[in-house]
Amino acid sequence: MATTAQAQKAAPTATRKKPVAKGSTSATYTYKGLDKKGNKIEGELEGVSPALVKAQLLKQGIRANQVRKKPKPLFGGGGKKIKPSDIAVFSRQMATMMKAGVPLVQSFEIVADGLDNPSLRKLVMQIREDVAAGGGFAAALRKHPKYFDDLFCNLVEAGEQSGALETMLDRIATYKEKTEALKAKIKKAMTYPIAVVVVAMIVTAVLLIKVVPAFAETFTSFGAELPAFTLFVMGLSDLMIAYWLYVLLGIIGVFALFKEGKKRSKGFAYAVDKYVLKIPIVGQILYLSVMARFARTLSTTFAAGVPLIDALTSVAGAAGNRIYSDAIYKIREEVSTGIQLNTAIRAQKLFPSLLIQMAAIGEESGALDEMLEKVAVYYENEVDNMVDSLTSLLEPIIMSVLGVLVGGLLIAMYLPIFQMGSVI
């Protein structure tokens, strides 16, 4: 039996593209067969037809007994989903290739060959084909707005126009890596408590539906009056058994309506973003993340040579909170009339004094991008520290909640048994 390492070793050799005849369409085929030693082997190979694939494999000493065309993955569909973190990795790899002096078109090929995600590989090759056909890099990216936002495309376009694409790609890669790291910290802060609450709800539902009725049947034979707490839990159990499906559909419906309402109603989304910032500890983490994102985005765009007015438009789109997005648009309007950036920021009364003072120093010294970079690093570290503190604080609270839920149900079921023991 061939090992996985053997299969992987054979695969790169087999996946080298061969010249395709005019009018023929190349596709990816999966194969299974035997190597020269008689070991089973499988892999993928690019080819025009199954017969030609078998012929290519035979030249490599592989006797294929099964060759099938591999279904083409769709973005977000049949293939592996392309995540923002994948785009960050693509940005860094392209920046590395360009800084090493590799031509742009060849850089796409090298990066695509090293990608594990087939959907991302296909996306990169489509961009490569557009660029090879004579189109610009930014123009090729704009054809895929799902993965490359206006900020990304504008920065690439600025790099192309200034003739410093490799430097710009390096800045973009750093920006994407920092923003994705910040998002990961926020998810870390939110995922743990939500996961524990969901597990607690599931455990409680199982106890009410499966365990409590078993105790209830035993208690009916006692003929004695049950404690009020036990009767309350048994009543909850009856309701859960009778209406569990409606409860489940109701929870799903509430989440669906909330998500749809935030997407469709600007007023509802504004209210949600406003009150989320007031949640203890969590709101502070979200506030700090908005400040870090504001400073990081404005620093990157300004350093790229993007005019401040246009940079503020990109920053507003990347704010992640409607309250601050609207405030940044107001800052943009004031700056367009000739008011200094730090004065416009101070007028909104939503931004911390540190950011305002650093922006003022940056404007006076002509190093606004460097000052904002320092602010971004400071707030990113603050978010990291707050997340660690939140995790440490939530652990005992969550354990207490779980203890009250599960322990309360068990106590309610054992109270009648304790009373019987005292009577006997």
Tab-separated table of C-alpha atoms in Angstrom:
chain	number	residue	atom	x	y	z
A	1	MET	CA	0.000	0.000	0.000
A	2	ALA	CA	1.485	3.370	-1.000
A	3	THR	CA	1.905	5.895	1.734
A	4	THR	CA	0.388	9.387	1.638
A	5	ALA	CA	3.858	10.802	1.211
A	6	GLN	CA	4.352	8.669	-1.904
A	7	ALA	CA	1.074	9.866	-3.359
A	8	GLN	CA	1.949	13.486	-2.641
A	9	LYS	CA	5.391	12.954	-4.135
A	10	ALA	CA	3.909	11.620	-7.339
A	11	ALA	CA	1.207	14.271	-7.579
A	12	PRO	CA	3.398	17.320	-8.313
A	13	THR	CA	5.087	15.478	-11.164
A	14	ALA	CA	1.733	14.479	-12.591
A	15	THR	CA	0.151	17.916	-12.337
A	16	ARG	CA	2.573	19.699	-14.651
A	17	LYS	CA	0.633	21.331	-17.431
A	18	LYS	CA	1.244	20.118	-20.945
A	19	PRO	CA	0.646	22.126	-24.100
A	20	VAL	CA	-2.983	21.881	-25.084
A	21	ALA	CA	-4.027	21.601	-28.686
A	22	LYS	CA	-5.979	24.503	-30.124
A	23	GLY	CA	-9.710	24.036	-29.577
A	24	SER	CA	-9.156	21.522	-26.760
A	25	THR	CA	-10.146	22.201	-23.163
A	26	SER	CA	-7.853	21.169	-20.355
A	27	ALA	CA	-9.365	19.799	-17.137
A	28	THR	CA	-8.271	18.206	-13.891
A	29	TYR	CA	-8.637	14.414	-13.607
A	30	THR	CA	-8.367	12.208	-10.531
A	31	TYR	CA	-6.730	8.821	-10.984
A	32	LYS	CA	-6.090	5.563	-9.145
A	33	GLY	CA	-3.579	2.960	-10.213
A	34	LEU	CA	-0.352	1.091	-9.492
A	35	ASP	CA	3.203	2.381	-9.559
A	36	LYS	CA	6.287	0.469	-10.796
A	37	LYS	CA	6.518	-1.462	-7.532
A	38	GLY	CA	2.876	-2.481	-7.625
A	39	ASN	CA	1.836	-0.126	-4.832
A	40	LYS	CA	-1.549	1.564	-5.026
A	41	ILE	CA	-1.347	5.253	-5.777
A	42	GLU	CA	-3.790	8.060	-6.454
A	43	GLY	CA	-3.620	11.726	-7.325
A	44	GLU	CA	-4.635	14.453	-9.755
A	45	LEU	CA	-3.434	15.281	-13.269
A	46	GLU	CA	-4.154	18.066	-15.721
A	47	GLY	CA	-5.138	16.804	-19.173
A	48	VAL	CA	-7.418	17.072	-22.190
A	49	SER	CA	-9.035	13.623	-22.087
A	50	PRO	CA	-8.926	10.438	-19.956
A	51	ALA	CA	-6.974	8.624	-22.667
A	52	LEU	CA	-4.242	11.275	-22.763
A	53	VAL	CA	-4.131	11.327	-18.962
A	54	LYS	CA	-3.545	7.559	-18.919
A	55	ALA	CA	-0.802	7.981	-21.520
A	56	GLN	CA	0.926	10.668	-19.454
A	57	LEU	CA	0.703	8.505	-16.342
A	58	LEU	CA	2.106	5.523	-18.211
A	59	LYS	CA	5.189	7.585	-19.130
A	60	GLN	CA	5.683	8.171	-15.408
A	61	GLY	CA	5.439	4.456	-14.681
A	62	ILE	CA	1.891	4.547	-13.329
A	63	ARG	CA	-0.713	2.086	-14.664
A	64	ALA	CA	-4.035	3.872	-14.093
A	65	ASN	CA	-7.123	1.697	-13.731
A	66	GLN	CA	-9.476	4.565	-12.931
A	67	VAL	CA	-9.477	8.093	-14.374
A	68	ARG	CA	-12.323	10.477	-13.696
A	69	LYS	CA	-12.852	14.153	-14.412
A	70	LYS	CA	-12.783	16.219	-11.242
A	71	PRO	CA	-15.812	18.530	-10.779
A	72	LYS	CA	-14.853	22.177	-10.987
A	73	PRO	CA	-15.344	23.976	-7.653
A	74	LEU	CA	-17.416	27.159	-7.536
A	75	PHE	CA	-16.495	30.140	-5.385
A	76	GLY	CA	-18.330	29.648	-2.122
A	77	GLY	CA	-20.067	26.612	-3.567
A	78	GLY	CA	-18.711	23.173	-4.354
A	79	GLY	CA	-15.115	24.134	-3.630
A	80	LYS	CA	-13.507	25.203	-0.398
A	81	LYS	CA	-14.687	28.644	0.650
A	82	ILE	CA	-12.282	31.540	0.200
A	83	LYS	CA	-11.832	33.290	3.543
A	84	PRO	CA	-10.428	36.767	4.235
A	85	SER	CA	-7.433	35.057	5.835
A	86	ASP	CA	-6.761	33.346	2.472
A	87	ILE	CA	-6.697	36.751	0.788
A	88	ALA	CA	-4.228	37.939	3.441
A	89	VAL	CA	-1.950	34.977	2.672
A	90	PHE	CA	-2.251	35.665	-1.073
A	91	SER	CA	-1.308	39.313	-0.471
A	92	ARG	CA	1.788	38.381	1.513
A	93	GLN	CA	2.928	35.798	-1.035
A	94	MET	CA	2.482	38.259	-3.918
A	95	ALA	CA	4.404	40.896	-1.956
A	96	THR	CA	7.239	38.429	-1.349
A	97	MET	CA	7.396	37.434	-5.033
A	98	MET	CA	7.422	41.034	-6.227
A	99	LYS	CA	10.089	42.097	-3.705
A	100	ALA	CA	12.226	39.184	-4.924
A	101	GLY	CA	12.060	40.614	-8.454
A	102	VAL	CA	9.795	37.924	-9.939
A	103	PRO	CA	7.661	39.276	-12.836
A	104	LEU	CA	3.987	39.839	-11.985
A	105	VAL	CA	2.509	37.161	-14.270
A	106	GLN	CA	5.038	34.559	-13.145
A	107	SER	CA	4.352	35.522	-9.520
A	108	PHE	CA	0.715	34.523	-9.976
A	109	GLU	CA	1.765	31.109	-11.282
A	110	ILE	CA	4.188	30.454	-8.419
A	111	VAL	CA	1.661	31.550	-5.786
A	112	ALA	CA	-1.145	29.496	-7.362
A	113	ASP	CA	1.013	26.338	-7.423
A	114	GLY	CA	1.582	26.617	-3.680
A	115	LEU	CA	-2.071	27.111	-2.687
A	116	ASP	CA	-4.015	24.269	-1.066
A	117	ASN	CA	-7.434	25.874	-1.579
A	118	PRO	CA	-8.626	24.960	-5.118
A	119	SER	CA	-11.116	27.843	-5.215
A	120	LEU	CA	-8.402	30.358	-4.351
A	121	ARG	CA	-6.064	28.747	-6.890
A	122	LYS	CA	-8.700	29.158	-9.597
A	123	LEU	CA	-9.294	32.775	-8.556
A	124	VAL	CA	-5.567	33.572	-8.737
A	125	MET	CA	-5.263	31.974	-12.182
A	126	GLN	CA	-8.229	33.992	-13.459
A	127	ILE	CA	-6.542	37.189	-12.257
A	128	ARG	CA	-3.323	36.004	-13.872
A	129	GLU	CA	-5.076	35.466	-17.218
A	130	ASP	CA	-6.604	38.955	-17.107
A	131	VAL	CA	-3.231	40.545	-16.325
A	132	ALA	CA	-1.444	38.457	-18.991
A	133	ALA	CA	-4.036	39.602	-21.542
A	134	GLY	CA	-2.927	43.202	-21.042
A	135	GLY	CA	-5.240	44.346	-18.241
A	136	GLY	CA	-4.039	46.044	-15.112
A	137	PHE	CA	-3.692	44.275	-11.760
A	138	ALA	CA	-6.266	46.535	-10.079
A	139	ALA	CA	-8.703	46.122	-12.987
A	140	ALA	CA	-8.414	42.327	-12.700
A	141	LEU	CA	-9.086	42.498	-8.955
A	142	ARG	CA	-12.170	44.683	-9.441
A	143	LYS	CA	-13.806	41.807	-11.332
A	144	HIS	CA	-13.971	39.929	-8.010
A	145	PRO	CA	-15.521	42.412	-5.539
A	146	LYS	CA	-16.553	39.563	-3.261
A	147	TYR	CA	-12.918	38.999	-2.306
A	148	PHE	CA	-11.221	42.345	-3.041
A	149	ASP	CA	-12.890	45.469	-1.666
A	150	ASP	CA	-12.451	49.022	-2.946
A	151	LEU	CA	-9.687	49.713	-0.438
A	152	PHE	CA	-7.612	46.754	-1.669
A	153	CYS	CA	-8.139	47.668	-5.331
A	154	ASN	CA	-7.420	51.371	-4.783
A	155	LEU	CA	-4.129	50.623	-3.043
A	156	VAL	CA	-3.029	48.270	-5.838
A	157	GLU	CA	-4.007	50.902	-8.410
A	158	ALA	CA	-1.974	53.527	-6.534
A	159	GLY	CA	1.012	51.174	-6.571
A	160	GLU	CA	0.675	50.581	-10.321
A	161	GLN	CA	0.458	54.303	-11.076
A	162	SER	CA	3.421	55.202	-8.863
A	163	GLY	CA	5.582	52.348	-10.183
A	164	ALA	CA	6.062	50.945	-6.688
A	165	LEU	CA	3.731	47.954	-6.831
A	166	GLU	CA	6.038	45.704	-4.789
A	167	THR	CA	6.155	48.268	-1.942
A	168	MET	CA	2.396	48.731	-2.072
A	169	LEU	CA	1.761	44.979	-2.025
A	170	ASP	CA	3.955	44.738	1.066
A	171	ARG	CA	1.875	47.428	2.776
A	172	ILE	CA	-1.342	45.742	1.722
A	173	ALA	CA	-0.108	42.402	3.054
A	174	THR	CA	0.812	43.970	6.396
A	175	TYR	CA	-2.560	45.724	6.549
A	176	LYS	CA	-4.509	42.537	5.790
A	177	GLU	CA	-2.487	40.518	8.299
A	178	LYS	CA	-3.042	43.086	11.051
A	179	THR	CA	-6.763	43.470	10.363
A	180	GLU	CA	-7.325	39.704	10.205
A	181	ALA	CA	-5.370	39.254	13.435
A	182	LEU	CA	-7.612	41.876	15.037
A	183	LYS	CA	-10.746	40.118	13.780
A	184	ALA	CA	-9.442	36.828	15.147
A	185	LYS	CA	-9.017	38.410	18.581
A	186	ILE	CA	-12.604	39.713	18.521
A	187	LYS	CA	-13.905	36.303	17.460
A	188	LYS	CA	-11.908	34.707	20.257
A	189	ALA	CA	-13.573	37.026	22.753
A	190	MET	CA	-17.070	36.248	21.431
A	191	THR	CA	-16.857	32.584	20.468
A	192	TYR	CA	-15.959	31.104	23.859
A	193	PRO	CA	-18.896	32.469	25.913
A	194	ILE	CA	-21.383	31.924	23.084
A	195	ALA	CA	-20.260	28.308	22.643
A	196	VAL	CA	-20.575	27.624	26.380
A	197	VAL	CA	-24.036	29.209	26.539
A	198	VAL	CA	-25.200	27.121	23.579
A	199	VAL	CA	-23.862	23.937	25.192
A	200	ALA	CA	-25.570	24.883	28.464
A	201	MET	CA	-28.885	25.381	26.658
A	202	ILE	CA	-28.566	22.013	24.905
A	203	VAL	CA	-27.695	20.190	28.146
A	204	THR	CA	-30.598	21.860	29.957
A	205	ALA	CA	-33.008	20.953	27.140
A	206	VAL	CA	-31.865	17.310	27.192
A	207	LEU	CA	-32.318	17.129	30.974
A	208	LEU	CA	-35.803	18.654	30.753
A	209	ILE	CA	-36.935	16.395	27.907
A	210	LYS	CA	-35.274	13.084	28.862
A	211	VAL	CA	-34.237	13.042	32.530
A	212	VAL	CA	-36.948	15.025	34.338
A	213	PRO	CA	-39.878	12.933	32.944
A	214	ALA	CA	-38.220	9.760	34.299
A	215	PHE	CA	-38.126	11.292	37.773
A	216	ALA	CA	-41.700	12.606	37.369
A	217	GLU	CA	-43.039	9.077	36.766
A	218	THR	CA	-41.367	7.933	39.977
A	219	PHE	CA	-42.742	10.873	41.984
A	220	THR	CA	-46.352	10.204	40.892
A	221	SER	CA	-46.246	6.907	42.805
A	222	PHE	CA	-45.273	8.654	46.051
A	223	GLY	CA	-48.704	10.157	46.604
A	224	ALA	CA	-47.119	12.970	48.641
A	225	GLU	CA	-47.044	16.698	47.941
A	226	LEU	CA	-43.951	17.672	45.967
A	227	PRO	CA	-41.785	20.752	46.693
A	228	ALA	CA	-42.647	23.917	44.776
A	229	PHE	CA	-39.228	23.994	43.076
A	230	THR	CA	-39.705	20.421	41.832
A	231	LEU	CA	-43.206	21.228	40.525
A	232	PHE	CA	-41.791	24.287	38.729
A	233	VAL	CA	-39.097	22.225	36.988
A	234	MET	CA	-41.612	19.505	36.076
A	235	GLY	CA	-43.865	22.181	34.568
A	236	LEU	CA	-40.923	23.469	32.487
A	237	SER	CA	-40.267	19.899	31.374
A	238	ASP	CA	-43.881	19.458	30.238
A	239	LEU	CA	-43.741	22.718	28.302
A	240	MET	CA	-40.438	21.763	26.684
A	241	ILE	CA	-41.735	18.329	25.657
A	242	ALA	CA	-44.923	19.812	24.202
A	243	TYR	CA	-43.401	22.824	22.438
A	244	TRP	CA	-39.687	22.023	21.901
A	245	LEU	CA	-40.049	22.254	18.135
A	246	TYR	CA	-41.707	25.676	18.369
A	247	VAL	CA	-39.016	26.850	20.783
A	248	LEU	CA	-36.281	25.732	18.382
A	249	LEU	CA	-37.988	27.348	15.389
A	250	GLY	CA	-38.524	30.498	17.436
A	251	ILE	CA	-34.832	30.772	18.328
A	252	ILE	CA	-33.824	30.225	14.696
A	253	GLY	CA	-36.444	32.748	13.569
A	254	VAL	CA	-35.222	35.407	16.002
A	255	PHE	CA	-31.623	35.044	14.791
A	256	ALA	CA	-32.740	35.121	11.135
A	257	LEU	CA	-34.908	38.219	11.669
A	258	PHE	CA	-32.108	39.936	13.582
A	259	LYS	CA	-29.597	39.265	10.809
A	260	GLU	CA	-32.006	40.293	8.051
A	261	GLY	CA	-33.149	43.376	9.946
A	262	LYS	CA	-29.581	44.554	10.435
A	263	LYS	CA	-28.907	44.034	6.739
A	264	ARG	CA	-32.057	45.777	5.438
A	265	SER	CA	-32.767	48.488	8.025
A	266	LYS	CA	-30.164	51.206	8.475
A	267	GLY	CA	-31.914	52.485	11.607
A	268	PHE	CA	-31.963	49.033	13.206
A	269	ALA	CA	-28.300	48.424	12.356
A	270	TYR	CA	-27.427	51.861	13.769
A	271	ALA	CA	-29.265	51.079	17.023
A	272	VAL	CA	-27.579	47.671	17.345
A	273	ASP	CA	-24.094	49.115	16.793
A	274	LYS	CA	-24.865	51.871	19.318
A	275	TYR	CA	-26.021	49.575	22.129
A	276	VAL	CA	-23.385	46.899	21.463
A	277	LEU	CA	-20.725	49.464	22.417
A	278	LYS	CA	-22.420	49.857	25.816
A	279	ILE	CA	-22.096	46.176	26.767
A	280	PRO	CA	-19.664	45.871	29.708
A	281	ILE	CA	-16.139	44.771	28.701
A	282	VAL	CA	-17.301	43.485	25.289
A	283	GLY	CA	-18.289	46.995	24.246
A	284	GLN	CA	-14.862	48.295	25.272
A	285	ILE	CA	-13.161	45.610	23.179
A	286	LEU	CA	-15.272	46.538	20.141
A	287	TYR	CA	-14.541	50.239	20.718
A	288	LEU	CA	-10.793	49.634	20.859
A	289	SER	CA	-10.963	47.482	17.727
A	290	VAL	CA	-12.725	50.297	15.849
A	291	MET	CA	-9.998	52.742	16.934
A	292	ALA	CA	-7.277	50.293	15.842
A	293	ARG	CA	-8.990	49.722	12.490
A	294	PHE	CA	-9.438	53.477	11.945
A	295	ALA	CA	-5.771	54.227	12.635
A	296	ARG	CA	-4.467	51.226	10.678
A	297	THR	CA	-6.572	51.888	7.564
A	298	LEU	CA	-5.903	55.626	7.491
A	299	SER	CA	-2.174	55.065	8.021
A	300	THR	CA	-1.967	52.521	5.191
A	301	THR	CA	-3.946	54.576	2.668
A	302	PHE	CA	-2.206	57.856	3.504
A	303	ALA	CA	1.239	56.232	3.280
A	304	ALA	CA	0.255	54.854	-0.121
A	305	GLY	CA	-0.181	58.389	-1.437
A	306	VAL	CA	-3.982	58.278	-1.485
A	307	PRO	CA	-5.418	61.807	-0.941
A	308	LEU	CA	-6.761	62.306	2.592
A	309	ILE	CA	-10.349	62.831	1.405
A	310	ASP	CA	-10.332	59.564	-0.540
A	311	ALA	CA	-8.510	57.809	2.314
A	312	LEU	CA	-11.248	58.816	4.766
A	313	THR	CA	-13.853	57.333	2.417
A	314	SER	CA	-12.023	53.989	2.559
A	315	VAL	CA	-11.667	54.270	6.338
A	316	ALA	CA	-15.405	54.848	6.751
A	317	GLY	CA	-16.147	51.717	4.757
A	318	ALA	CA	-13.765	49.671	6.900
A	319	ALA	CA	-14.885	51.046	10.297
A	320	GLY	CA	-17.103	48.070	11.121
A	321	ASN	CA	-19.568	50.182	13.138
A	322	ARG	CA	-22.307	52.464	11.801
A	323	ILE	CA	-21.822	55.051	14.556
A	324	TYR	CA	-18.178	55.569	13.673
A	325	SER	CA	-18.726	55.139	9.959
A	326	ASP	CA	-21.131	58.094	9.953
A	327	ALA	CA	-18.729	60.079	12.139
A	328	ILE	CA	-15.851	59.463	9.704
A	329	TYR	CA	-17.989	60.695	6.797
A	330	LYS	CA	-18.623	63.898	8.785
A	331	ILE	CA	-14.881	64.210	9.388
A	332	ARG	CA	-14.351	63.818	5.644
A	333	GLU	CA	-16.801	66.645	4.913
A	334	GLU	CA	-15.056	68.979	7.372
A	335	VAL	CA	-11.576	68.111	6.079
A	336	SER	CA	-12.745	68.817	2.511
A	337	THR	CA	-13.564	72.398	3.610
A	338	GLY	CA	-9.974	72.954	4.825
A	339	ILE	CA	-10.275	72.019	8.513
A	340	GLN	CA	-7.347	70.073	9.963
A	341	LEU	CA	-7.870	66.362	10.523
A	342	ASN	CA	-7.294	66.446	14.284
A	343	THR	CA	-9.767	69.317	14.685
A	344	ALA	CA	-12.415	67.473	12.679
A	345	ILE	CA	-11.857	64.316	14.733
A	346	ARG	CA	-12.120	66.234	18.022
A	347	ALA	CA	-15.409	67.821	16.921
A	348	GLN	CA	-17.100	64.409	16.729
A	349	LYS	CA	-16.469	63.731	20.463
A	350	LEU	CA	-16.276	59.983	19.796
A	351	PHE	CA	-12.529	59.468	19.508
A	352	PRO	CA	-9.984	59.193	22.345
A	353	SER	CA	-7.588	62.020	23.137
A	354	LEU	CA	-4.554	59.839	22.338
A	355	LEU	CA	-5.645	59.413	18.726
A	356	ILE	CA	-6.454	63.136	18.395
A	357	GLN	CA	-3.111	64.240	19.846
A	358	MET	CA	-1.110	61.800	17.722
A	359	ALA	CA	-2.972	62.967	14.609
A	360	ALA	CA	-2.140	66.580	15.512
A	361	ILE	CA	1.547	65.737	15.995
A	362	GLY	CA	1.549	63.837	12.705
A	363	GLU	CA	0.029	66.766	10.800
A	364	GLU	CA	2.488	69.240	12.324
A	365	SER	CA	5.528	67.042	11.666
A	366	GLY	CA	4.413	65.744	8.256
A	367	ALA	CA	4.501	62.150	9.492
A	368	LEU	CA	0.788	61.443	9.863
A	369	ASP	CA	1.084	57.882	8.596
A	370	GLU	CA	3.829	57.025	11.122
A	371	MET	CA	1.889	58.511	14.051
A	372	LEU	CA	-1.287	56.657	13.083
A	373	GLU	CA	0.731	53.449	12.716
A	374	LYS	CA	1.872	53.819	16.336
A	375	VAL	CA	-1.711	54.463	17.441
A	376	ALA	CA	-2.891	51.341	15.593
A	377	VAL	CA	-0.216	49.186	17.265
A	378	TYR	CA	-1.151	50.585	20.686
A	379	TYR	CA	-4.870	49.849	20.321
A	380	GLU	CA	-4.232	46.420	18.808
A	381	ASN	CA	-2.195	45.537	21.889
A	382	GLU	CA	-4.981	46.905	24.083
A	383	VAL	CA	-7.496	44.661	22.328
A	384	ASP	CA	-5.220	41.673	22.866
A	385	ASN	CA	-4.912	42.423	26.590
A	386	MET	CA	-8.668	43.001	26.959
A	387	VAL	CA	-9.459	39.701	25.261
A	388	ASP	CA	-7.143	37.824	27.620
A	389	SER	CA	-8.708	39.594	30.598
A	390	LEU	CA	-12.218	38.809	29.356
A	391	THR	CA	-11.385	35.127	28.950
A	392	SER	CA	-9.993	34.944	32.487
A	393	LEU	CA	-13.024	36.770	33.876
A	394	LEU	CA	-15.609	34.733	31.988
A	395	GLU	CA	-14.318	31.293	32.985
A	396	PRO	CA	-15.526	31.412	36.635
A	397	ILE	CA	-18.747	33.190	35.624
A	398	ILE	CA	-19.556	30.567	33.000
A	399	MET	CA	-18.776	27.733	35.396
A	400	SER	CA	-21.104	29.332	37.937
A	401	VAL	CA	-23.911	29.629	35.385
A	402	LEU	CA	-23.485	26.014	34.318
A	403	GLY	CA	-23.473	24.950	37.959
A	404	VAL	CA	-26.694	26.846	38.668
A	405	LEU	CA	-28.484	25.425	35.611
A	406	VAL	CA	-27.431	21.784	35.860
A	407	GLY	CA	-27.149	21.731	39.644
A	408	GLY	CA	-30.527	23.434	40.046
A	409	LEU	CA	-32.243	20.795	37.920
A	410	LEU	CA	-30.599	17.964	39.870
A	411	ILE	CA	-31.525	19.511	43.218
A	412	ALA	CA	-35.132	19.950	42.073
A	413	MET	CA	-35.309	16.251	41.203
A	414	TYR	CA	-33.661	15.029	44.410
A	415	LEU	CA	-35.591	17.239	46.853
A	416	PRO	CA	-38.544	14.802	47.089
A	417	ILE	CA	-36.136	11.907	47.701
A	418	PHE	CA	-34.426	13.875	50.493
A	419	GLN	CA	-37.832	14.622	52.027
A	420	MET	CA	-38.760	10.929	51.939
A	421	GLY	CA	-35.537	10.079	53.715
A	422	SER	CA	-36.267	12.567	56.501
A	423	VAL	CA	-39.820	11.221	56.935
A	424	ILE	CA	-38.589	7.603	57.163
